[in-house]
PDB file of C-alpha atoms and ligand atoms in Angstrom:
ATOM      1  CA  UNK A  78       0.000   0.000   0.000  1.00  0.00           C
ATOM      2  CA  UNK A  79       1.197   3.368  -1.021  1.00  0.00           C
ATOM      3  CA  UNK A  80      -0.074   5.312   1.732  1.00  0.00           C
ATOM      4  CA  UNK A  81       1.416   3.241   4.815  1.00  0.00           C
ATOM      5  CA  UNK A  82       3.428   5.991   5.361  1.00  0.00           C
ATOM      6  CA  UNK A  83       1.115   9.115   5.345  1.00  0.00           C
ATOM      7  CA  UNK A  84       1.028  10.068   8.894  1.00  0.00           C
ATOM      8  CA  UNK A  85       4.859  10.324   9.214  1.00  0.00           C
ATOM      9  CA  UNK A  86       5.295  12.342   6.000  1.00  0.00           C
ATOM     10  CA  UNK A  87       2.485  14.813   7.130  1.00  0.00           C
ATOM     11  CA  UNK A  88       3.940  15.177  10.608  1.00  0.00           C
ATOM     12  CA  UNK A  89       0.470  14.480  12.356  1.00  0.00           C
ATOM     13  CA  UNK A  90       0.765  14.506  16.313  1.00  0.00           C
ATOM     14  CA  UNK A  91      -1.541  12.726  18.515  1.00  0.00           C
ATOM     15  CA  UNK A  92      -1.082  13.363  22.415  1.00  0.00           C
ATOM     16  CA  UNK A  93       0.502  10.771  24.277  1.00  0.00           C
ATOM     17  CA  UNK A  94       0.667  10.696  28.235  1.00  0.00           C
ATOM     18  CA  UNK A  95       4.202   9.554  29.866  1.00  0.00           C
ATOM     19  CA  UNK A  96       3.315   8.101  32.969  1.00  0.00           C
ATOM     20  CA  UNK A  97       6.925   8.367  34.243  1.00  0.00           C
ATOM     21  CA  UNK A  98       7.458  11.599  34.155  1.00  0.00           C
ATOM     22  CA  UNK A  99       3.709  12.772  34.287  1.00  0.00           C
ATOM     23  CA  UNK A 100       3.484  14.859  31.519  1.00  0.00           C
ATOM     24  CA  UNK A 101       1.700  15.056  28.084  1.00  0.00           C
ATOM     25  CA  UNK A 102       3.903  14.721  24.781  1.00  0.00           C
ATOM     26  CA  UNK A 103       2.829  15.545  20.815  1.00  0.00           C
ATOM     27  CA  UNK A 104       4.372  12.227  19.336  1.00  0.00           C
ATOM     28  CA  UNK A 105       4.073  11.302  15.717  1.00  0.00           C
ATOM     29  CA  UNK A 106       1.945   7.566  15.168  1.00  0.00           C
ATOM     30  CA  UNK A 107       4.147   4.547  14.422  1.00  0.00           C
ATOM     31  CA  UNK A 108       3.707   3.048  11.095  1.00  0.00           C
ATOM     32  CA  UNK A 109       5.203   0.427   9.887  1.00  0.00           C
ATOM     33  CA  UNK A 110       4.659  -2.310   7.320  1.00  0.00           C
ATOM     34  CA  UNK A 111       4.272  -6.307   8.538  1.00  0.00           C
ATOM     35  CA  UNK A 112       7.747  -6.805   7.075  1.00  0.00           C
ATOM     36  CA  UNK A 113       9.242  -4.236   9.492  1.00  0.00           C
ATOM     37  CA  UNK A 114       7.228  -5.125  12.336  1.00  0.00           C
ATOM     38  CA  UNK A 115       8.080  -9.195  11.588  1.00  0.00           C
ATOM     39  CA  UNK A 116      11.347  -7.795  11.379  1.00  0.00           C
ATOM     40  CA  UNK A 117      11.243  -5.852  14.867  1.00  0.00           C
ATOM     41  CA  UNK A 118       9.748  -7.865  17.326  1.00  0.00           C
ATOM     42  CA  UNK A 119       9.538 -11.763  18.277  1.00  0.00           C
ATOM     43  CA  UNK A 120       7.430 -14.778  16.737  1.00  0.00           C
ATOM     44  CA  UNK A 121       4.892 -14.610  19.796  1.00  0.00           C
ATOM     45  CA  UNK A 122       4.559 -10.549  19.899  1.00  0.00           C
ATOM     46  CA  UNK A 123       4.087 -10.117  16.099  1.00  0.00           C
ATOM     47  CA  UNK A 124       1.398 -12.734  15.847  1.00  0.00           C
ATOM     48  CA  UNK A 125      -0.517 -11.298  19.419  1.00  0.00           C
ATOM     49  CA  UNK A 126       0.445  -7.639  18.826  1.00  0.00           C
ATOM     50  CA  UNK A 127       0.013  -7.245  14.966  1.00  0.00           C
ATOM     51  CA  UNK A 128      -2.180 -10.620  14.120  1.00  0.00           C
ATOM     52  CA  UNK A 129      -4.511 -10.251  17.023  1.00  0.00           C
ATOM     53  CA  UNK A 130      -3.650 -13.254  18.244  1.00  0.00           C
ATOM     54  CA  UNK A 131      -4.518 -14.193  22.127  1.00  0.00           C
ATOM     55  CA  UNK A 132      -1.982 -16.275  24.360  1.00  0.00           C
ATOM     56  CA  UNK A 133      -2.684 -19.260  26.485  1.00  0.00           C
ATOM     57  CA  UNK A 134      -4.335 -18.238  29.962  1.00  0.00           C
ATOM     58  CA  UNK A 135      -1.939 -18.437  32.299  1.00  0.00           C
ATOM     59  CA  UNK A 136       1.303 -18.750  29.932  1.00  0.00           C
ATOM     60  CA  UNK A 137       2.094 -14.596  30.261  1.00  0.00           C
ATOM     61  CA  UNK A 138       5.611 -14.164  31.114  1.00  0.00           C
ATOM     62  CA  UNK A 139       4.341 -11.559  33.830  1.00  0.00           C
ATOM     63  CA  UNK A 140       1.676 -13.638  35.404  1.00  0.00           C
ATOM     64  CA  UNK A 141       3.068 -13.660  38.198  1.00  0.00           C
ATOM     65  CA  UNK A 142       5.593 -11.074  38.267  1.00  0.00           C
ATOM     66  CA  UNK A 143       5.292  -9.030  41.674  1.00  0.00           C
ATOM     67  CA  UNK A 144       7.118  -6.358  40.352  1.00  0.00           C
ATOM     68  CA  UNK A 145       6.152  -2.797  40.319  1.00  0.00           C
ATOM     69  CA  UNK A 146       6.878  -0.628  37.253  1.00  0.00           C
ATOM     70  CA  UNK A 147       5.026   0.593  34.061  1.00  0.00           C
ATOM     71  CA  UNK A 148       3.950  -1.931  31.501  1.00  0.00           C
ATOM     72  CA  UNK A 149       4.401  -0.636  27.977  1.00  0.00           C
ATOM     73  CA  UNK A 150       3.568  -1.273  24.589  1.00  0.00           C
ATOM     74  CA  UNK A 151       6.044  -4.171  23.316  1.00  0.00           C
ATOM     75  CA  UNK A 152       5.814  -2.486  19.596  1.00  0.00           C
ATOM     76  CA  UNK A 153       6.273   1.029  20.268  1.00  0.00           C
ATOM     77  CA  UNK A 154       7.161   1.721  23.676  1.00  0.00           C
ATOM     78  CA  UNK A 155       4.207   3.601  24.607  1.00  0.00           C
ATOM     79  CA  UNK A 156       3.726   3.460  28.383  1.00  0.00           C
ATOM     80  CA  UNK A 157       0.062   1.840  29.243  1.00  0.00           C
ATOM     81  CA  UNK A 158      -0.737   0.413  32.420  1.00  0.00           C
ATOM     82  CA  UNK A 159       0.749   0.711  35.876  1.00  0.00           C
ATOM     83  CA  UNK A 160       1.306  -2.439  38.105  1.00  0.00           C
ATOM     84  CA  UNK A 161      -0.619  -0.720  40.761  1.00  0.00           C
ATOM     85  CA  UNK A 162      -3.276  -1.200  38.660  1.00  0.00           C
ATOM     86  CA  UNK A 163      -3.136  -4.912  37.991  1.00  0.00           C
ATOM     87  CA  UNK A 164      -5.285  -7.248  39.548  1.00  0.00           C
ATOM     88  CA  UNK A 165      -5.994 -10.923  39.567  1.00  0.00           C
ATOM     89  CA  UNK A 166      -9.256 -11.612  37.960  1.00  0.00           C
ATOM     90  CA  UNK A 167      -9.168 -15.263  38.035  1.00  0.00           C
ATOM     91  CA  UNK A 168      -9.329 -15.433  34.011  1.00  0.00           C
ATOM     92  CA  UNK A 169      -5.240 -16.390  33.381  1.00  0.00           C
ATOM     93  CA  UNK A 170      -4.883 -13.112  31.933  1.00  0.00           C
ATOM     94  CA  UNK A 171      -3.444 -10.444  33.955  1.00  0.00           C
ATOM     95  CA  UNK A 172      -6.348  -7.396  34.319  1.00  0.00           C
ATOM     96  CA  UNK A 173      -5.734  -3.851  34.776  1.00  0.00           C
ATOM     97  CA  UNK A 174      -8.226  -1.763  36.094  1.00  0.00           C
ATOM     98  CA  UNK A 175      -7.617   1.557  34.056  1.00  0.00           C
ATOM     99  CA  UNK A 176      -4.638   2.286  31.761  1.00  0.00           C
ATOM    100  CA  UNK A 177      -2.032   5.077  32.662  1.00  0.00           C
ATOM    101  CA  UNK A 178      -4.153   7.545  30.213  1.00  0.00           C
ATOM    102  CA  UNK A 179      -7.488   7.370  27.586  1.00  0.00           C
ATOM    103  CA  UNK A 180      -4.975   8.958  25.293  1.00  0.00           C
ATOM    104  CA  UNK A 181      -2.379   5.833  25.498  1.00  0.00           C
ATOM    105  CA  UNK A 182      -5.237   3.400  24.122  1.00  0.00           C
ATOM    106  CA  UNK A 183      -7.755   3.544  21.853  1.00  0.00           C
ATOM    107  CA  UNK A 184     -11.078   0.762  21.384  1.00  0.00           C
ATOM    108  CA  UNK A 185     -12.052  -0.897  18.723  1.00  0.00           C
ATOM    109  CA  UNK A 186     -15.345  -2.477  18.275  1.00  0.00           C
ATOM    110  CA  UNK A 187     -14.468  -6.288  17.646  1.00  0.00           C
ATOM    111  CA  UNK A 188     -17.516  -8.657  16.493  1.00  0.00           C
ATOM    112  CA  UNK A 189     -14.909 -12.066  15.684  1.00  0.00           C
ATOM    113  CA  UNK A 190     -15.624 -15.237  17.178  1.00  0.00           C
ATOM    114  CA  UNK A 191     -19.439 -14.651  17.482  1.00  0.00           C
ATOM    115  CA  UNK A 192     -19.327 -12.152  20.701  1.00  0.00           C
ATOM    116  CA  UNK A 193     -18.990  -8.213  20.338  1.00  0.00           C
ATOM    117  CA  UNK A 194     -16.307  -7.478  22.424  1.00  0.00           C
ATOM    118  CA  UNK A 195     -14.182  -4.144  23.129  1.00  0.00           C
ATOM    119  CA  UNK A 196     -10.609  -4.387  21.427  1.00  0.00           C
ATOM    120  CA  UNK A 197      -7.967  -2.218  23.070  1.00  0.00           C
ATOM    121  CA  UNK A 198      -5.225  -0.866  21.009  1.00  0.00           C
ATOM    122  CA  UNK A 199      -1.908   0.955  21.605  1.00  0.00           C
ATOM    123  CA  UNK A 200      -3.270   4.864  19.949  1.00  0.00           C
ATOM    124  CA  UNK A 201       0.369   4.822  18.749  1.00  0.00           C
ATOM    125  CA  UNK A 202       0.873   2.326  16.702  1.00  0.00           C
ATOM    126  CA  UNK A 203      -2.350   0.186  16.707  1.00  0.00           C
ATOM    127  CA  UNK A 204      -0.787  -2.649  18.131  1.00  0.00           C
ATOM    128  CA  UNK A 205      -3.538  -5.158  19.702  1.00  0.00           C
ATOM    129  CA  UNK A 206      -3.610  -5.629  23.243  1.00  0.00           C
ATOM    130  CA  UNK A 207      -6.417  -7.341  24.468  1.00  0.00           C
ATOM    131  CA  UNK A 208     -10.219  -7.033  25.207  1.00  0.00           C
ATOM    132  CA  UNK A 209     -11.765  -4.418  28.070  1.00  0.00           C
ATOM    133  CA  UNK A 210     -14.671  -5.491  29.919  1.00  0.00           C
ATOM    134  CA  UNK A 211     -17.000  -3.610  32.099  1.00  0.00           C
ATOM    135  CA  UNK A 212     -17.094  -6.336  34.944  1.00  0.00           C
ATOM    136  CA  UNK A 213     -13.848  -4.758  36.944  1.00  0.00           C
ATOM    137  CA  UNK A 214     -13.400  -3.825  40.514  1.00  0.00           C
ATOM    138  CA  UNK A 215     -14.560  -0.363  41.278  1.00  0.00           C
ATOM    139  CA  UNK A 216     -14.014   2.222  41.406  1.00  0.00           C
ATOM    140  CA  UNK A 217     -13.015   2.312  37.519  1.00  0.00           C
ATOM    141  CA  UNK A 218     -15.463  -1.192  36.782  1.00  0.00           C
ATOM    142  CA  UNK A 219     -13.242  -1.889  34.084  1.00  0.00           C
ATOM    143  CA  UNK A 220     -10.985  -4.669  33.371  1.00  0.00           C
ATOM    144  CA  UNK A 221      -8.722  -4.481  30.787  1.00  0.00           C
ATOM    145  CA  UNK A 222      -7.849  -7.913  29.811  1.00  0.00           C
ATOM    146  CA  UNK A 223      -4.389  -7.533  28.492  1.00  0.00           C
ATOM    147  CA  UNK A 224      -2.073 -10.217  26.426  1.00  0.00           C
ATOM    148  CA  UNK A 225       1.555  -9.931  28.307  1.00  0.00           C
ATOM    149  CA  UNK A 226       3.571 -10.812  25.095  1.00  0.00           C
ATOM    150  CA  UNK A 227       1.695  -7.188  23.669  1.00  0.00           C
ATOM    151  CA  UNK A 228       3.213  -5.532  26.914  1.00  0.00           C
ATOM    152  CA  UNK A 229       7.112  -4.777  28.311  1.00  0.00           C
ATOM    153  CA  UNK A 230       7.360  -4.134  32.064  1.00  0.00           C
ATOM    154  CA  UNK A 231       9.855  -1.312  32.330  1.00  0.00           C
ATOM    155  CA  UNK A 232      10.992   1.417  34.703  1.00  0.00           C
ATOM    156  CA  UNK A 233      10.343  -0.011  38.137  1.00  0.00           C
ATOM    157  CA  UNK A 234       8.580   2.774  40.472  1.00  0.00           C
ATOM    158  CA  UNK A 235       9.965   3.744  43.616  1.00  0.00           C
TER     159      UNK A 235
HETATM  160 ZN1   ZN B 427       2.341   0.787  20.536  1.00  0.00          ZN
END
């Protein structure tokens, strides 16, 4: 497709929160092709990040990871959910109440396998994530069913 790269030749911005340091940054929307992103990330994260693929419950390499810190995007690096956030809702998938900012995500309405369901994508650079459901803990009553292999747990908070 000829117009893959549009949005970095026109220099379109989209706000982007970084939850480490709190503030709210202009950043330009990854786009790259399937080659690239084949190219750029592993077996498991291009066919769950890019293919919409969903891992085996209970098989994320942070299921059980105690650690605190800010999961990101695994294609782009945008920050997304905060382990303070993460709960255990009995499904195998790890489940975030809300993510670090509306503006890090973006939802997709997703009618596959017979149920319509709420896809969550990075808003940078569409990479699938998982599914959010309005059965959560409250406050938020979301849960934000996440794939792990979709997410990188960086920056540990202190
Ligand atoms: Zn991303």
């Amino acid at each position: 497709m000829m117009n893959e790269n549009r949005n970095r030749k026109t220099g379109n911005t989209i706000p982007i929160l970084d939850a480490g340091a709190g503030t709210v940054r202009e950043v330009v929307p990854i786009v790259k092709t399937d080659e690239e992103w084949q190219a750029a990330l592993t077996p498991e994260q291009y066919d769950i990040a890019r293919k919409e693929g969903t891992e085996y419950a209970f098989t994320g390499k942070y299921h059980n990871e105690k650690e605190h810190g800010i999961y990101r995007c695994a294609c782009c690096g945008t920050d997304l959910f905060l382990s303070d956030k993460k709960f255990d809702s009995g499904t195998g998938w790890p489940s975030f109440s809300d993510p670090v900012s509306p503006l890090n995500i973006r939802t997709v309405m997703d009618s596959s396998q017979a149920m319509v369901r709420t896809e969550v994508r990075c808003a940078r650079c569409g990479a699938h994530l998982g599914h959010v459901f309005d059965d959560g803990p409250l406050p938020s009553g979301t849960r934000y069913c996440m794939n792990l292999a979709a997410l990188d747990l960086t920056g540990k908070q202190t």
